[in-house]
Each structure stands twice: as structure tokens, then as C-alpha cells.
Amino acid sequence: MASLVLALNSAVSIAPGALGTLTVLAWPHVRRIEIALAIQFAGALAFAMYFMQGGSTTAALCCLVSAAQLLIARTVHDRGSLLLLFAGSALLLLALTALSWNGLTSALALGGGLCGTLARMQASTLRMKKVFLAAAPLSLAHNAITGSGFGLLVDVISIVSNSVAICRRVIGPTYWEIGERGLLLGRGLLTSLPRSSRQTRGVPVLPALVADPGPASNM
């Protein structure tokens, strides 16, 4: 019986971080911003519980504010109202950080929360990804100091997945064109093609060299 209780306690302690990790794996590869926000909402709640279990109160509160922001972004469609509500949530974030202040870790959590606020105000998930990527060092530093294993794992996953998604989205749609003389033209790439490889202008050639345009129209 005791071993069962220990196993259940272990599962309860691991579950929030594991769920949050799964959401981070999923949302960068979603095209529709509504679905991306819904997945992030679940992840924010999961990590709020995870950080609270680990004693990182400011980070947990930031996650709860993030969840509220995601709900606002999903339900409020008027741009002016959205900006006003997000500004209010940023002020709430500042107040909660002051109440739970714990030095450097609280400052890092606040910085990450404010960057998240800016990211979620974007109408494009591509821009959202760029802001999150720029804010990654704050999260990395916080989770390294607090010893948040799942947090560090998610940071690495987020950096890699967002970087890949951004590259696929930005580079992919404008990749290669076939010129009049059968030259493969791309970003910084000029490769001669044999006459037999020529196709209609604008049609990708050599699929192995052409990345998929990307799963997101997003952050």
C-alpha cells in the first residue's frame, strides 16, 4: 500500500511538467493561431502547478496570468479591448511579482511573463514565435537557478522547435525559382541545373533541397 501511495505521489509530481512539455512540443507546429493558443492555455495551467510544486511561486503566478491572457486572446476580438486587457494583465503581473518577490528568480520570471504578454498580442503566430525565441534566455536562466528539470527541457525544445518553425515558415514560401537559363535561384544559393531538370518558373525543383513551407502561419 505504501509503495502504491509513493507511486501515485510520484506520478502527481511528474504529471504537470510532462503535460506542459507535451504542449510545448505540439503548439509550434499548428497553423491556426486559435488552436495554438488553446494548447498554450493547457500548458500554462500545467506549468503553474509544476512551478508551485517546486516552490517557484512567482513563476507559477506568471503562468496563471499567461493562462488568463491566452483566454482573453481566444475570446476577445476587438483589438482595442484586447490591448487594454493585456495592459491590465501586465500590471497584475507586476503586482503579483511584488507580492511573491524572491530576488533574481522573480525578476527573471517577470521578464519572461512580460515577453509572453507581448508575444500573445501578436496577430501572427510567426511573430509570436520570434518574441518567445528572443525571450528564451530569461526562462533558461530562471529554470537553471531553480533546478526546474522540466522547465529546462521545455526551454531547449521550445528554442529548437520555434527556430525550425520560423526557418521553415520564413524561408520555405520564397524558396527557389527556375530561371530562364535553368539556374536554381534561392537565398544566397546559385546552382546550375542540367537542361533536363528545367521546369516551369516558380515550380520547386530538387525536392530534397526544398523545405516544406512550414506547419504554421504563426508565431
Tab-separated table of C-alpha atoms in Angstrom:
chain	number	residue	atom	x	y	z
A	1	MET	CA	0.000	0.000	0.000
A	2	ALA	CA	2.808	2.373	0.912
A	3	SER	CA	4.541	1.711	-2.398
A	4	LEU	CA	1.299	2.468	-4.249
A	5	VAL	CA	0.959	5.780	-2.430
A	6	LEU	CA	4.557	6.662	-3.279
A	7	ALA	CA	3.961	5.767	-6.914
A	8	LEU	CA	0.833	7.931	-7.024
A	9	ASN	CA	2.643	10.835	-5.384
A	10	SER	CA	5.465	10.484	-7.890
A	11	ALA	CA	3.014	10.448	-10.798
A	12	VAL	CA	1.222	13.517	-9.451
A	13	SER	CA	4.504	15.403	-9.144
A	14	ILE	CA	5.656	14.439	-12.639
A	15	ALA	CA	2.347	14.808	-14.498
A	16	PRO	CA	2.138	18.641	-14.672
A	17	GLY	CA	5.651	19.021	-16.051
A	18	ALA	CA	5.152	16.172	-18.511
A	19	LEU	CA	1.856	17.634	-19.754
A	20	GLY	CA	3.401	21.066	-20.109
A	21	THR	CA	6.258	19.567	-22.089
A	22	LEU	CA	3.834	17.875	-24.485
A	23	THR	CA	2.041	21.155	-25.154
A	24	VAL	CA	5.321	22.877	-25.977
A	25	LEU	CA	6.114	20.092	-28.427
A	26	ALA	CA	2.734	20.480	-30.093
A	27	TRP	CA	1.804	24.126	-30.452
A	28	PRO	CA	4.644	25.492	-32.644
A	29	HIS	CA	3.545	23.114	-35.391
A	30	VAL	CA	-0.072	24.259	-35.517
A	31	ARG	CA	-1.185	26.520	-38.358
A	32	ARG	CA	-4.237	28.139	-36.757
A	33	ILE	CA	-3.496	30.659	-34.044
A	34	GLU	CA	-6.720	29.739	-32.186
A	35	ILE	CA	-5.565	26.149	-31.738
A	36	ALA	CA	-2.060	27.264	-30.834
A	37	LEU	CA	-3.477	29.492	-28.088
A	38	ALA	CA	-5.675	26.669	-26.736
A	39	ILE	CA	-2.703	24.321	-26.488
A	40	GLN	CA	-0.656	27.020	-24.784
A	41	PHE	CA	-3.514	27.574	-22.310
A	42	ALA	CA	-3.359	23.951	-21.183
A	43	GLY	CA	0.422	24.174	-20.946
A	44	ALA	CA	0.293	27.359	-18.864
A	45	LEU	CA	-2.010	25.727	-16.316
A	46	ALA	CA	0.177	22.628	-16.190
A	47	PHE	CA	3.332	24.632	-15.568
A	48	ALA	CA	1.607	26.791	-12.959
A	49	MET	CA	1.042	23.620	-10.960
A	50	TYR	CA	4.560	22.367	-11.708
A	51	PHE	CA	6.271	25.552	-10.522
A	52	MET	CA	4.034	25.782	-7.457
A	53	GLN	CA	5.050	22.242	-6.504
A	54	GLY	CA	8.699	23.264	-6.870
A	55	GLY	CA	8.328	26.382	-4.728
A	56	SER	CA	8.745	28.869	-7.601
A	57	THR	CA	5.758	30.993	-6.621
A	58	THR	CA	6.406	33.943	-8.942
A	59	ALA	CA	6.811	31.647	-11.934
A	60	ALA	CA	3.589	29.837	-11.017
A	61	LEU	CA	1.697	33.134	-10.789
A	62	CYS	CA	3.165	34.243	-14.118
A	63	CYS	CA	1.861	31.033	-15.673
A	64	LEU	CA	-1.626	31.710	-14.302
A	65	VAL	CA	-1.566	35.237	-15.726
A	66	SER	CA	-0.385	33.743	-19.016
A	67	ALA	CA	-3.355	31.370	-18.986
A	68	ALA	CA	-5.692	34.332	-18.453
A	69	GLN	CA	-4.040	36.182	-21.342
A	70	LEU	CA	-4.487	33.190	-23.608
A	71	LEU	CA	-8.164	33.010	-22.710
A	72	ILE	CA	-8.509	36.728	-23.469
A	73	ALA	CA	-6.704	36.331	-26.782
A	74	ARG	CA	-9.032	33.489	-27.732
A	75	THR	CA	-12.304	35.178	-26.797
A	76	VAL	CA	-11.812	38.938	-27.309
A	77	HIS	CA	-11.690	40.002	-30.949
A	78	ASP	CA	-11.754	43.788	-30.695
A	79	ARG	CA	-8.159	44.983	-30.992
A	80	GLY	CA	-8.597	47.968	-28.681
A	81	SER	CA	-10.240	45.897	-25.941
A	82	LEU	CA	-7.596	43.219	-26.334
A	83	LEU	CA	-4.742	45.679	-25.877
A	84	LEU	CA	-6.450	47.221	-22.844
A	85	LEU	CA	-6.988	43.848	-21.174
A	86	PHE	CA	-3.438	42.768	-21.886
A	87	ALA	CA	-2.114	46.004	-20.408
A	88	GLY	CA	-4.191	45.307	-17.304
A	89	SER	CA	-2.836	41.769	-17.070
A	90	ALA	CA	0.714	43.127	-17.320
A	91	LEU	CA	0.004	45.440	-14.367
A	92	LEU	CA	-1.440	42.472	-12.468
A	93	LEU	CA	1.728	40.546	-13.260
A	94	LEU	CA	3.829	43.347	-11.775
A	95	ALA	CA	1.701	43.385	-8.605
A	96	LEU	CA	1.839	39.605	-8.150
A	97	THR	CA	5.597	39.635	-8.667
A	98	ALA	CA	5.971	42.278	-5.960
A	99	LEU	CA	3.899	40.167	-3.551
A	100	SER	CA	5.896	37.000	-4.238
A	101	TRP	CA	9.295	38.657	-4.693
A	102	ASN	CA	12.253	36.313	-4.274
A	103	GLY	CA	15.127	38.213	-5.834
A	104	LEU	CA	16.666	37.299	-9.161
A	105	THR	CA	14.372	34.365	-9.893
A	106	SER	CA	11.316	36.590	-9.535
A	107	ALA	CA	12.886	39.195	-11.826
A	108	LEU	CA	13.582	36.551	-14.468
A	109	ALA	CA	10.061	35.153	-14.179
A	110	LEU	CA	8.630	38.662	-14.524
A	111	GLY	CA	10.742	39.352	-17.600
A	112	GLY	CA	9.567	36.124	-19.188
A	113	GLY	CA	5.963	36.913	-18.319
A	114	LEU	CA	6.118	40.384	-19.850
A	115	CYS	CA	7.704	38.988	-23.013
A	116	GLY	CA	4.954	36.383	-23.144
A	117	THR	CA	2.411	39.192	-22.890
A	118	LEU	CA	3.978	40.914	-25.877
A	119	ALA	CA	4.095	37.638	-27.831
A	120	ARG	CA	0.421	36.856	-27.284
A	121	MET	CA	-0.597	40.292	-28.515
A	122	GLN	CA	0.630	39.354	-31.977
A	123	ALA	CA	-1.911	38.564	-34.672
A	124	SER	CA	0.549	36.193	-36.353
A	125	THR	CA	1.963	33.059	-34.763
A	126	LEU	CA	5.166	33.654	-36.733
A	127	ARG	CA	5.763	36.913	-34.874
A	128	MET	CA	4.696	35.214	-31.638
A	129	LYS	CA	7.385	32.567	-32.121
A	130	LYS	CA	10.016	35.234	-32.747
A	131	VAL	CA	9.215	37.039	-29.491
A	132	PHE	CA	9.239	33.806	-27.489
A	133	LEU	CA	12.560	32.871	-29.048
A	134	ALA	CA	14.056	36.245	-28.125
A	135	ALA	CA	12.866	35.793	-24.521
A	136	ALA	CA	14.247	32.259	-24.158
A	137	PRO	CA	17.405	33.280	-22.199
A	138	LEU	CA	15.240	34.616	-19.354
A	139	SER	CA	13.446	31.303	-18.973
A	140	LEU	CA	16.675	29.336	-19.288
A	141	ALA	CA	18.299	31.358	-16.523
A	142	HIS	CA	15.276	31.049	-14.220
A	143	ASN	CA	14.962	27.295	-14.630
A	144	ALA	CA	18.697	26.716	-14.268
A	145	ILE	CA	18.776	28.649	-10.984
A	146	THR	CA	15.677	26.955	-9.568
A	147	GLY	CA	16.645	23.499	-10.819
A	148	SER	CA	13.415	23.056	-12.776
A	149	GLY	CA	14.139	19.970	-14.855
A	150	PHE	CA	11.002	20.029	-16.977
A	151	GLY	CA	11.398	23.769	-17.361
A	152	LEU	CA	14.893	23.373	-18.790
A	153	LEU	CA	13.731	20.563	-21.064
A	154	VAL	CA	10.915	22.729	-22.361
A	155	ASP	CA	13.308	25.640	-22.909
A	156	VAL	CA	15.511	23.508	-25.142
A	157	ILE	CA	12.529	22.044	-27.002
A	158	SER	CA	10.973	25.471	-27.432
A	159	ILE	CA	14.155	27.057	-28.768
A	160	VAL	CA	14.736	24.253	-31.269
A	161	SER	CA	11.124	23.868	-32.412
A	162	ASN	CA	10.498	27.606	-32.710
A	163	SER	CA	13.742	28.091	-34.619
A	164	VAL	CA	12.879	25.297	-37.047
A	165	ALA	CA	9.299	26.514	-37.486
A	166	ILE	CA	10.452	30.091	-38.105
A	167	CYS	CA	13.012	28.985	-40.680
A	168	ARG	CA	10.526	26.740	-42.454
A	169	ARG	CA	7.911	29.476	-42.493
A	170	VAL	CA	10.167	32.374	-43.496
A	171	ILE	CA	12.425	30.611	-45.985
A	172	GLY	CA	10.063	27.982	-47.369
A	173	PRO	CA	7.418	30.045	-49.185
A	174	THR	CA	10.028	32.094	-51.041
A	175	TYR	CA	12.421	29.258	-51.756
A	176	TRP	CA	13.519	28.515	-55.282
A	177	GLU	CA	12.605	29.619	-58.778
A	178	ILE	CA	13.817	28.250	-62.086
A	179	GLY	CA	15.314	30.994	-64.196
A	180	GLU	CA	15.324	31.355	-67.950
A	181	ARG	CA	18.669	29.539	-68.265
A	182	GLY	CA	17.928	26.684	-65.904
A	183	LEU	CA	19.551	28.157	-62.801
A	184	LEU	CA	18.253	27.294	-59.345
A	185	LEU	CA	17.928	30.620	-57.544
A	186	GLY	CA	17.453	30.843	-53.794
A	187	ARG	CA	18.567	32.797	-50.764
A	188	GLY	CA	22.296	33.016	-51.343
A	189	LEU	CA	22.288	29.859	-53.479
A	190	LEU	CA	23.112	29.690	-57.195
A	191	THR	CA	23.319	26.193	-58.602
A	192	SER	CA	23.451	25.238	-62.269
A	193	LEU	CA	20.915	22.648	-63.372
A	194	PRO	CA	21.073	20.394	-66.418
A	195	ARG	CA	18.608	21.221	-69.195
A	196	SER	CA	16.565	18.093	-68.383
A	197	SER	CA	15.879	19.414	-64.865
A	198	ARG	CA	14.257	22.665	-66.021
A	199	GLN	CA	10.624	23.190	-65.137
A	200	THR	CA	8.103	25.985	-65.271
A	201	ARG	CA	9.185	29.159	-63.490
A	202	GLY	CA	8.099	29.163	-59.860
A	203	VAL	CA	7.816	25.364	-59.522
A	204	PRO	CA	10.204	23.866	-56.930
A	205	VAL	CA	12.844	21.508	-58.346
A	206	LEU	CA	15.039	19.074	-56.434
A	207	PRO	CA	12.588	18.342	-53.590
A	208	ALA	CA	15.420	17.200	-51.344
A	209	LEU	CA	16.660	20.795	-51.246
A	210	VAL	CA	13.294	22.426	-50.760
A	211	ALA	CA	11.950	22.608	-47.227
A	212	ASP	CA	8.246	22.328	-46.589
A	213	PRO	CA	6.820	25.859	-46.270
A	214	GLY	CA	6.152	25.124	-42.625
A	215	PRO	CA	3.322	23.986	-40.401
A	216	ALA	CA	2.485	27.408	-39.110
A	217	SER	CA	1.250	30.730	-40.277
A	218	ASN	CA	2.032	31.648	-36.859
A	219	MET	CA	4.200	32.925	-34.154
